[in-house]
XYZ file of C-alpha atoms in Angstrom:
362
model
C 83.504 47.066 106.803
C 80.550 46.395 105.157
C 79.553 47.374 101.416
C 77.391 50.611 102.245
C 79.972 51.733 104.836
C 83.004 51.122 102.582
C 81.124 52.730 99.350
C 80.425 55.921 101.299
C 83.480 56.113 102.735
C 85.284 55.904 99.932
C 82.757 58.809 97.884
C 83.970 60.994 101.124
C 87.436 60.723 100.858
C 87.331 61.322 96.964
C 85.207 64.433 97.567
C 87.521 65.609 100.133
C 90.570 64.756 98.341
C 89.164 67.130 95.642
C 88.111 69.685 97.888
C 91.635 70.143 99.235
C 93.164 70.046 96.286
C 90.949 73.186 95.049
C 90.617 75.216 98.262
C 94.671 74.675 98.714
C 94.935 76.227 95.149
C 92.598 79.244 96.219
C 94.634 79.812 99.259
C 98.032 80.019 97.999
C 97.412 82.000 94.694
C 98.327 85.085 96.368
C 101.797 82.432 96.975
C 102.238 81.510 93.404
C 101.699 85.290 92.195
C 105.036 85.940 94.706
C 106.758 83.274 93.419
C 106.246 84.589 89.712
C 107.197 87.839 91.014
C 110.551 86.358 92.345
C 111.400 84.042 89.457
C 111.351 87.574 87.037
C 113.506 88.715 89.921
C 116.129 86.301 89.693
C 115.565 84.856 92.979
C 117.454 81.517 93.745
C 115.082 78.550 93.634
C 116.181 77.324 97.012
C 114.625 80.886 98.501
C 111.001 80.546 96.544
C 110.858 77.241 98.077
C 111.904 78.041 101.613
C 108.911 80.352 101.060
C 106.900 77.842 99.751
C 107.854 75.976 103.019
C 106.965 78.625 105.381
C 103.202 79.828 103.770
C 102.027 76.439 102.668
C 101.177 74.901 106.506
C 99.257 77.924 107.286
C 97.030 76.831 105.004
C 96.427 73.551 106.654
C 94.630 75.044 109.399
C 91.972 76.351 106.832
C 91.802 74.097 104.478
C 91.365 70.449 106.196
C 88.103 71.998 107.842
C 86.830 73.540 105.179
C 87.397 70.245 102.472
C 85.557 67.988 105.178
C 82.987 70.332 105.582
C 82.158 70.506 101.496
C 83.186 66.844 101.023
C 79.795 65.888 103.548
C 77.932 68.008 102.620
C 78.492 66.931 98.350
C 78.075 63.121 99.607
C 75.437 62.935 101.789
C 73.053 65.528 99.896
C 73.784 63.442 96.871
C 72.929 60.369 98.933
C 69.883 61.891 100.215
C 68.838 63.187 96.899
C 69.235 60.292 95.215
C 66.705 58.333 97.588
C 69.861 56.182 98.737
C 69.291 57.378 102.380
C 66.015 56.171 102.018
C 66.699 53.267 100.559
C 69.461 52.786 103.513
C 66.403 53.470 106.284
C 63.890 50.915 104.114
C 66.842 48.129 104.652
C 67.403 48.664 108.113
C 70.830 50.304 107.897
C 71.708 52.197 111.086
C 72.690 55.777 109.511
C 75.139 56.042 112.579
C 77.306 53.672 111.226
C 77.591 55.459 107.554
C 78.509 58.086 109.763
C 81.088 56.568 111.465
C 84.323 56.273 109.275
C 83.710 60.046 108.191
C 83.497 61.208 111.829
C 87.194 58.792 112.475
C 88.788 60.562 109.761
C 87.544 63.670 110.940
C 89.098 62.629 114.378
C 92.177 62.045 112.764
C 92.083 65.789 110.937
C 92.173 66.960 114.603
C 94.869 65.425 115.967
C 96.453 66.367 112.827
C 95.443 69.726 113.491
C 96.997 69.393 117.063
C 100.238 68.983 115.998
C 100.497 71.517 112.777
C 99.302 74.222 115.070
C 101.423 73.775 117.540
C 104.715 72.406 116.021
C 104.551 73.313 112.428
C 102.905 76.914 112.212
C 104.843 78.168 115.063
C 107.880 77.008 113.189
C 106.762 79.020 109.669
C 105.998 81.614 111.650
C 109.755 82.024 112.934
C 111.336 80.985 109.673
C 109.162 84.076 108.130
C 109.981 86.479 110.856
C 113.514 85.352 110.100
C 113.390 84.484 106.881
C 115.814 87.700 105.431
C 118.695 86.820 108.055
C 118.620 83.187 107.432
C 119.374 83.877 103.922
C 121.989 86.022 102.513
C 121.894 90.073 102.369
C 122.646 89.679 98.192
C 118.839 87.458 98.022
C 117.569 89.339 100.987
C 118.410 92.897 99.512
C 115.992 91.800 96.334
C 113.303 90.747 98.318
C 113.101 94.056 100.197
C 111.059 96.492 98.065
C 112.355 100.328 97.683
C 110.201 103.105 98.797
C 109.363 101.586 102.367
C 110.417 101.383 106.276
C 112.501 97.951 106.358
C 112.246 97.383 110.538
C 113.285 93.852 110.165
C 116.993 94.913 111.787
C 116.898 95.200 115.778
C 118.061 98.973 116.530
C 118.162 100.027 113.182
C 115.420 101.773 110.225
C 116.298 101.661 106.654
C 114.718 103.394 104.050
C 116.072 103.687 100.096
C 114.320 105.069 97.268
C 115.174 102.479 94.547
C 118.257 99.582 93.975
C 120.604 98.195 91.471
C 121.956 95.002 92.380
C 123.469 95.889 95.799
C 123.714 99.199 95.219
C 120.537 101.343 96.711
C 120.322 105.187 96.305
C 118.369 107.990 98.338
C 119.222 105.539 101.666
C 117.755 107.085 104.993
C 118.902 104.794 107.852
C 117.509 105.852 111.429
C 119.760 104.795 114.102
C 118.403 104.094 118.019
C 120.910 104.336 120.031
C 120.906 103.910 123.550
C 121.109 107.707 124.465
C 120.460 109.120 121.123
C 117.884 108.472 118.126
C 120.647 109.194 115.026
C 119.463 109.933 111.027
C 122.044 108.909 108.101
C 121.317 110.227 105.117
C 123.533 108.908 101.801
C 123.767 109.374 98.078
C 123.806 105.578 97.499
C 125.440 102.907 99.568
C 126.747 99.012 98.589
C 125.192 96.472 100.910
C 127.078 93.184 101.733
C 127.764 90.607 104.207
C 130.304 89.654 106.303
C 128.975 86.569 108.370
C 125.653 87.403 109.722
C 126.191 91.070 109.653
C 125.002 93.563 107.195
C 127.769 95.984 106.122
C 126.791 99.483 104.339
C 129.751 101.458 102.511
C 127.855 104.517 102.294
C 128.825 107.390 100.042
C 127.904 111.145 100.531
C 126.633 110.944 103.771
C 125.237 113.254 106.459
C 124.771 112.470 110.281
C 122.670 113.856 112.351
C 123.611 114.045 115.300
C 127.159 113.045 115.455
C 126.301 111.793 118.854
C 124.448 112.709 122.317
C 127.253 115.133 123.398
C 127.345 116.609 119.919
C 124.485 117.808 118.336
C 124.887 119.314 114.488
C 125.118 117.969 111.036
C 128.606 115.845 110.332
C 129.343 115.618 106.389
C 131.298 112.723 105.403
C 132.743 111.701 101.537
C 132.566 107.528 102.693
C 131.885 106.108 105.703
C 131.105 102.410 106.492
C 128.449 100.809 109.090
C 127.907 97.234 110.268
C 124.336 95.885 111.695
C 126.149 93.260 113.643
C 124.498 89.795 114.138
C 121.105 90.372 112.664
C 120.403 86.578 112.918
C 120.977 86.410 116.428
C 119.416 89.787 117.202
C 116.240 88.611 115.534
C 116.297 84.928 116.767
C 115.883 86.785 120.610
C 112.757 88.960 119.485
C 110.501 85.816 118.629
C 106.383 86.253 119.784
C 104.258 84.096 121.424
C 103.030 82.789 118.005
C 106.307 81.676 117.333
C 106.211 79.392 120.509
C 105.529 75.766 120.131
C 103.567 73.908 122.409
C 106.312 73.078 125.303
C 107.459 76.811 125.340
C 103.899 78.281 125.141
C 103.252 76.277 128.103
C 106.529 77.207 130.147
C 105.582 81.129 129.396
C 102.101 80.981 130.869
C 103.439 79.194 133.666
C 106.230 81.738 134.306
C 104.179 84.524 133.761
C 101.481 82.903 136.536
C 104.426 83.084 139.101
C 105.420 85.945 137.561
C 108.940 85.622 138.180
C 110.637 88.555 136.102
C 108.499 90.972 138.166
C 106.613 92.267 135.378
C 104.302 95.303 136.382
C 100.424 93.439 136.897
C 98.919 94.930 133.931
C 101.526 93.795 131.443
C 101.711 90.101 133.090
C 98.043 89.910 133.094
C 98.219 91.008 129.338
C 100.682 88.629 127.935
C 99.252 86.046 129.716
C 96.032 86.519 128.505
C 97.769 86.842 124.719
C 98.968 83.505 125.529
C 96.424 81.789 127.240
C 94.270 82.871 124.166
C 96.819 81.815 121.358
C 97.075 78.120 123.262
C 93.115 77.560 123.285
C 93.208 78.835 119.625
C 95.127 76.442 118.180
C 93.120 73.356 119.849
C 89.693 75.318 119.201
C 90.765 75.230 115.430
C 91.915 71.648 115.167
C 88.559 70.708 116.956
C 86.848 72.558 113.707
C 87.432 69.283 112.000
C 85.026 67.470 114.188
C 82.613 69.881 114.192
C 81.801 70.525 110.785
C 81.599 66.878 109.871
C 78.955 66.457 112.772
C 77.176 69.887 111.440
C 77.846 68.773 107.833
C 76.744 65.104 107.687
C 72.732 65.653 109.764
C 72.533 69.171 107.134
C 73.977 66.407 104.397
C 71.051 63.861 104.463
C 68.051 66.391 105.431
C 69.058 67.968 101.834
C 67.092 67.011 98.827
C 66.986 68.207 95.374
C 65.326 71.021 96.154
C 66.841 72.663 98.706
C 70.492 71.099 98.931
C 71.824 75.054 98.244
C 69.922 75.986 101.482
C 71.913 73.062 103.629
C 74.935 73.937 101.678
C 74.205 77.612 102.894
C 73.942 77.203 106.106
C 76.789 75.163 106.847
C 78.958 77.979 105.358
C 77.267 80.173 107.770
C 78.343 77.907 110.649
C 81.661 77.878 109.224
C 81.540 81.949 109.070
C 80.711 82.288 112.250
C 82.806 79.934 113.668
C 85.849 81.333 112.457
C 84.449 85.124 113.203
C 84.271 84.126 116.813
C 88.009 82.886 116.924
C 88.722 85.993 114.999
C 86.851 88.154 117.575
C 88.724 86.214 120.041
C 91.859 87.199 118.960
C 91.411 90.660 118.754
C 90.318 90.390 122.491
C 93.488 88.633 123.326
C 95.139 91.944 124.999
C 91.711 92.392 127.050
C 91.786 89.375 129.845
C 88.458 91.122 131.560
C 86.623 89.478 128.354
C 87.824 86.004 128.920
C 89.529 85.848 125.513
C 90.554 82.203 126.081
C 87.161 81.039 126.989
C 85.462 82.825 124.438
C 87.530 80.915 121.501
C 85.666 77.528 122.500
C 82.257 79.019 121.813
C 81.957 78.022 118.197
C 82.741 74.231 119.449
C 80.262 74.885 121.792
C 77.726 75.536 119.403
C 78.414 73.375 116.576
C 78.481 70.487 119.472
C 74.962 71.321 120.875
C 73.752 72.017 117.026
C 75.014 68.459 116.560
C 72.870 66.777 119.335
C 70.071 68.599 117.955
C 70.143 67.925 114.065
C 71.649 64.250 114.196
C 69.033 62.401 116.011
C 66.542 63.830 113.862
C 68.110 62.688 110.604
C 68.617 58.797 112.344
């Protein structure tokens, strides 16, 4: 590596590290507020660390590409503003050479993005969905807020007005049985765990109806209700975004073959969701190299007077990039719009812009 190339690449790495730290802090500030609330509520530190491990990997999808964009803009616009780019040209330095290592670094980040999006983030989604089943009921209850419906458990929905420790007050449970939907009301209940089962010891209880054959209200002084094996139930209902690379590919193969005999409309909709999610993970990773290819020529072109214009254009490109990804995600259930193809449109736009801008700034 030549002296000039090393000088530019070192400046780029320093700017990237600083930008990544700042963006990571901004995107995780909500998590820090949550952590502070959990500490005040007495949530164990192991649970707090688990939440951090779940949320942080998801931020890498955005912080790494945006940090690359910001760093190339800052470094190359500074080189241009200080006339260092002009001096390099006068000395016969090939500008493609000083772009080489930032682009190679972005390519490595793209490979990292492939792995994060296909292996780490899906696992984080799955852990987030199962968090209340993976930790003890005592801890899980502290994470459940009164005054809202709790639908985390299969076959039953819970609502309570207030809580004190493991005692909950004003409980209303809606139980979805095979032949009837039953409502259970209790003045108070003690919640506890037996293995992976959740046990509700309820007092001053009203049940309506008792069963499908006996409508009406039954009153009890105390009854015990068990929500069985919540962890297994939750793991059985995984969503497409919880699937890792191999699982998602297998799901798409099964949907194409329709081995389960699904209705055609439902099969096409699910296949479109899986295809869009599969392509989205790769398109998001490609943002790394796309943003560097766009940012370098815009940074070189900038000078003291219009450096903010270059920054604004690049941020606009990033905004359009992610807006198209969001649009494709919204249309993922509509195969007629080909969302799995649409999701590659921002990559195509960035590569086309880079093909125009780079030769003009050499």
